[in-house]
């Protein structure tokens, strides 16, 4: 019994027992369905609310609504919002990062929206 309690507490602390990962995002009409690593639909988001999905990876999806980009996790929770005037346009989402382009500059951000790199094109 004690080993079971210790295992349960360890899983809670690590967060791995409840972590979702995104394997696919599908648009059906005005809705986006988020599917986890087991192929199970875990969340449905309204396109009217989040805008157009620009890309996704296992940790997040990024959507554009007007001049705003927002990061959402696999559970559909908004993590961070960016203005296109400050980050440019999303050009790629890969390996739990996303890349934007503004003018002659390329920016790379992590899954938390922290800027990792800036380079001139």
PDB file of C-alpha atoms in Angstrom:
ATOM      1  CA  UNK A   1       0.000   0.000   0.000  1.00  0.00           C
ATOM      2  CA  UNK A   2       2.823   2.441   0.882  1.00  0.00           C
ATOM      3  CA  UNK A   3       4.543   1.781  -2.463  1.00  0.00           C
ATOM      4  CA  UNK A   4       1.315   2.590  -4.284  1.00  0.00           C
ATOM      5  CA  UNK A   5       0.933   5.884  -2.407  1.00  0.00           C
ATOM      6  CA  UNK A   6       4.556   6.819  -3.120  1.00  0.00           C
ATOM      7  CA  UNK A   7       4.086   6.025  -6.829  1.00  0.00           C
ATOM      8  CA  UNK A   8       0.893   8.118  -6.993  1.00  0.00           C
ATOM      9  CA  UNK A   9       2.555  11.083  -5.257  1.00  0.00           C
ATOM     10  CA  UNK A  10       5.568  10.817  -7.592  1.00  0.00           C
ATOM     11  CA  UNK A  11       3.290  10.927 -10.624  1.00  0.00           C
ATOM     12  CA  UNK A  12       1.429  13.923  -9.248  1.00  0.00           C
ATOM     13  CA  UNK A  13       4.653  15.813  -8.592  1.00  0.00           C
ATOM     14  CA  UNK A  14       6.050  15.091 -12.046  1.00  0.00           C
ATOM     15  CA  UNK A  15       2.779  15.969 -13.752  1.00  0.00           C
ATOM     16  CA  UNK A  16       3.261  13.136 -16.220  1.00  0.00           C
ATOM     17  CA  UNK A  17       0.115  11.367 -15.096  1.00  0.00           C
ATOM     18  CA  UNK A  18      -2.045  14.178 -16.444  1.00  0.00           C
ATOM     19  CA  UNK A  19       0.028  15.608 -19.283  1.00  0.00           C
ATOM     20  CA  UNK A  20      -1.647  15.707 -22.680  1.00  0.00           C
ATOM     21  CA  UNK A  21       0.181  15.904 -25.949  1.00  0.00           C
ATOM     22  CA  UNK A  22      -1.239  16.962 -29.295  1.00  0.00           C
ATOM     23  CA  UNK A  23      -1.032  14.499 -32.160  1.00  0.00           C
ATOM     24  CA  UNK A  24      -3.474  16.208 -34.520  1.00  0.00           C
ATOM     25  CA  UNK A  25      -5.730  19.235 -34.910  1.00  0.00           C
ATOM     26  CA  UNK A  26      -8.618  18.957 -37.340  1.00  0.00           C
ATOM     27  CA  UNK A  27     -11.004  21.652 -38.483  1.00  0.00           C
ATOM     28  CA  UNK A  28     -14.652  20.677 -38.870  1.00  0.00           C
ATOM     29  CA  UNK A  29     -16.657  23.652 -40.045  1.00  0.00           C
ATOM     30  CA  UNK A  30     -16.271  26.382 -37.425  1.00  0.00           C
ATOM     31  CA  UNK A  31     -14.593  24.096 -34.877  1.00  0.00           C
ATOM     32  CA  UNK A  32     -11.093  22.761 -34.237  1.00  0.00           C
ATOM     33  CA  UNK A  33     -10.788  19.327 -32.629  1.00  0.00           C
ATOM     34  CA  UNK A  34      -7.611  18.576 -30.671  1.00  0.00           C
ATOM     35  CA  UNK A  35      -6.530  14.919 -30.522  1.00  0.00           C
ATOM     36  CA  UNK A  36      -4.035  13.500 -28.030  1.00  0.00           C
ATOM     37  CA  UNK A  37      -1.213  10.998 -28.536  1.00  0.00           C
ATOM     38  CA  UNK A  38      -3.732   8.139 -28.268  1.00  0.00           C
ATOM     39  CA  UNK A  39      -5.932   9.567 -31.032  1.00  0.00           C
ATOM     40  CA  UNK A  40      -8.658  10.574 -28.578  1.00  0.00           C
ATOM     41  CA  UNK A  41     -10.406  13.916 -29.032  1.00  0.00           C
ATOM     42  CA  UNK A  42      -9.572  15.923 -25.894  1.00  0.00           C
ATOM     43  CA  UNK A  43     -10.892  19.381 -26.730  1.00  0.00           C
ATOM     44  CA  UNK A  44     -12.979  21.268 -29.260  1.00  0.00           C
ATOM     45  CA  UNK A  45     -12.330  24.982 -29.768  1.00  0.00           C
ATOM     46  CA  UNK A  46     -14.445  27.466 -31.683  1.00  0.00           C
ATOM     47  CA  UNK A  47     -12.773  29.091 -34.698  1.00  0.00           C
ATOM     48  CA  UNK A  48     -14.822  32.203 -33.906  1.00  0.00           C
ATOM     49  CA  UNK A  49     -13.068  32.360 -30.523  1.00  0.00           C
ATOM     50  CA  UNK A  50      -9.485  31.384 -31.354  1.00  0.00           C
ATOM     51  CA  UNK A  51      -9.225  32.388 -35.022  1.00  0.00           C
ATOM     52  CA  UNK A  52      -7.292  30.373 -37.598  1.00  0.00           C
ATOM     53  CA  UNK A  53      -4.905  27.627 -36.462  1.00  0.00           C
ATOM     54  CA  UNK A  54      -1.493  28.338 -37.990  1.00  0.00           C
ATOM     55  CA  UNK A  55       0.258  25.217 -36.737  1.00  0.00           C
ATOM     56  CA  UNK A  56       0.799  22.838 -33.850  1.00  0.00           C
ATOM     57  CA  UNK A  57       3.305  20.521 -32.247  1.00  0.00           C
ATOM     58  CA  UNK A  58       3.038  18.061 -29.380  1.00  0.00           C
ATOM     59  CA  UNK A  59       2.944  20.760 -26.668  1.00  0.00           C
ATOM     60  CA  UNK A  60       0.850  23.570 -28.149  1.00  0.00           C
ATOM     61  CA  UNK A  61      -1.082  24.988 -31.054  1.00  0.00           C
ATOM     62  CA  UNK A  62      -0.862  28.550 -32.300  1.00  0.00           C
ATOM     63  CA  UNK A  63      -3.834  30.419 -33.746  1.00  0.00           C
ATOM     64  CA  UNK A  64      -4.246  33.865 -35.265  1.00  0.00           C
ATOM     65  CA  UNK A  65      -7.278  36.008 -34.530  1.00  0.00           C
ATOM     66  CA  UNK A  66      -6.948  39.317 -36.363  1.00  0.00           C
ATOM     67  CA  UNK A  67      -3.647  40.890 -35.345  1.00  0.00           C
ATOM     68  CA  UNK A  68      -3.147  38.527 -32.381  1.00  0.00           C
ATOM     69  CA  UNK A  69      -1.472  35.129 -32.113  1.00  0.00           C
ATOM     70  CA  UNK A  70      -2.294  32.907 -29.142  1.00  0.00           C
ATOM     71  CA  UNK A  71      -0.658  29.728 -27.860  1.00  0.00           C
ATOM     72  CA  UNK A  72      -2.989  27.008 -26.523  1.00  0.00           C
ATOM     73  CA  UNK A  73      -2.012  23.802 -24.751  1.00  0.00           C
ATOM     74  CA  UNK A  74      -3.477  20.361 -25.511  1.00  0.00           C
ATOM     75  CA  UNK A  75      -6.315  21.016 -23.078  1.00  0.00           C
ATOM     76  CA  UNK A  76      -7.304  24.174 -24.967  1.00  0.00           C
ATOM     77  CA  UNK A  77      -6.032  26.556 -22.284  1.00  0.00           C
ATOM     78  CA  UNK A  78      -4.621  29.833 -23.619  1.00  0.00           C
ATOM     79  CA  UNK A  79      -0.967  30.100 -22.570  1.00  0.00           C
ATOM     80  CA  UNK A  80       0.173  33.383 -24.115  1.00  0.00           C
ATOM     81  CA  UNK A  81      -0.899  36.034 -26.616  1.00  0.00           C
ATOM     82  CA  UNK A  82       1.296  38.049 -28.995  1.00  0.00           C
ATOM     83  CA  UNK A  83       0.552  41.013 -31.229  1.00  0.00           C
ATOM     84  CA  UNK A  84       1.600  40.536 -34.845  1.00  0.00           C
ATOM     85  CA  UNK A  85       3.170  44.016 -34.738  1.00  0.00           C
ATOM     86  CA  UNK A  86       5.773  42.677 -32.289  1.00  0.00           C
ATOM     87  CA  UNK A  87       6.373  39.121 -33.549  1.00  0.00           C
ATOM     88  CA  UNK A  88       5.465  39.213 -37.235  1.00  0.00           C
ATOM     89  CA  UNK A  89       3.836  36.274 -38.998  1.00  0.00           C
ATOM     90  CA  UNK A  90       4.131  32.627 -37.977  1.00  0.00           C
ATOM     91  CA  UNK A  91       6.061  30.741 -40.637  1.00  0.00           C
ATOM     92  CA  UNK A  92       6.640  27.396 -38.916  1.00  0.00           C
ATOM     93  CA  UNK A  93       5.831  25.247 -35.877  1.00  0.00           C
ATOM     94  CA  UNK A  94       8.203  22.374 -35.138  1.00  0.00           C
ATOM     95  CA  UNK A  95       9.842  20.494 -32.271  1.00  0.00           C
ATOM     96  CA  UNK A  96       7.942  22.443 -29.597  1.00  0.00           C
ATOM     97  CA  UNK A  97       9.073  25.796 -30.990  1.00  0.00           C
ATOM     98  CA  UNK A  98       7.569  28.243 -33.414  1.00  0.00           C
ATOM     99  CA  UNK A  99       9.243  30.605 -35.842  1.00  0.00           C
ATOM    100  CA  UNK A 100       8.049  34.009 -36.982  1.00  0.00           C
ATOM    101  CA  UNK A 101       9.202  36.466 -39.604  1.00  0.00           C
ATOM    102  CA  UNK A 102       8.991  40.238 -39.400  1.00  0.00           C
ATOM    103  CA  UNK A 103      10.680  42.222 -42.142  1.00  0.00           C
ATOM    104  CA  UNK A 104      14.162  40.751 -42.603  1.00  0.00           C
ATOM    105  CA  UNK A 105      14.238  39.172 -39.138  1.00  0.00           C
ATOM    106  CA  UNK A 106      13.478  35.595 -38.091  1.00  0.00           C
ATOM    107  CA  UNK A 107      12.521  34.880 -34.470  1.00  0.00           C
ATOM    108  CA  UNK A 108      12.301  31.512 -32.712  1.00  0.00           C
ATOM    109  CA  UNK A 109      10.157  31.028 -29.592  1.00  0.00           C
ATOM    110  CA  UNK A 110       9.692  28.108 -27.204  1.00  0.00           C
ATOM    111  CA  UNK A 111       6.418  26.516 -26.060  1.00  0.00           C
ATOM    112  CA  UNK A 112       6.068  29.153 -23.325  1.00  0.00           C
ATOM    113  CA  UNK A 113       6.431  32.040 -25.757  1.00  0.00           C
ATOM    114  CA  UNK A 114       9.971  32.894 -24.653  1.00  0.00           C
ATOM    115  CA  UNK A 115      12.178  34.201 -27.473  1.00  0.00           C
ATOM    116  CA  UNK A 116      15.060  31.787 -28.040  1.00  0.00           C
ATOM    117  CA  UNK A 117      16.815  33.274 -31.031  1.00  0.00           C
ATOM    118  CA  UNK A 118      16.849  36.211 -33.444  1.00  0.00           C
ATOM    119  CA  UNK A 119      18.607  36.191 -36.790  1.00  0.00           C
ATOM    120  CA  UNK A 120      18.732  38.360 -39.863  1.00  0.00           C
ATOM    121  CA  UNK A 121      17.465  36.758 -43.040  1.00  0.00           C
TER     122      UNK A 121
END
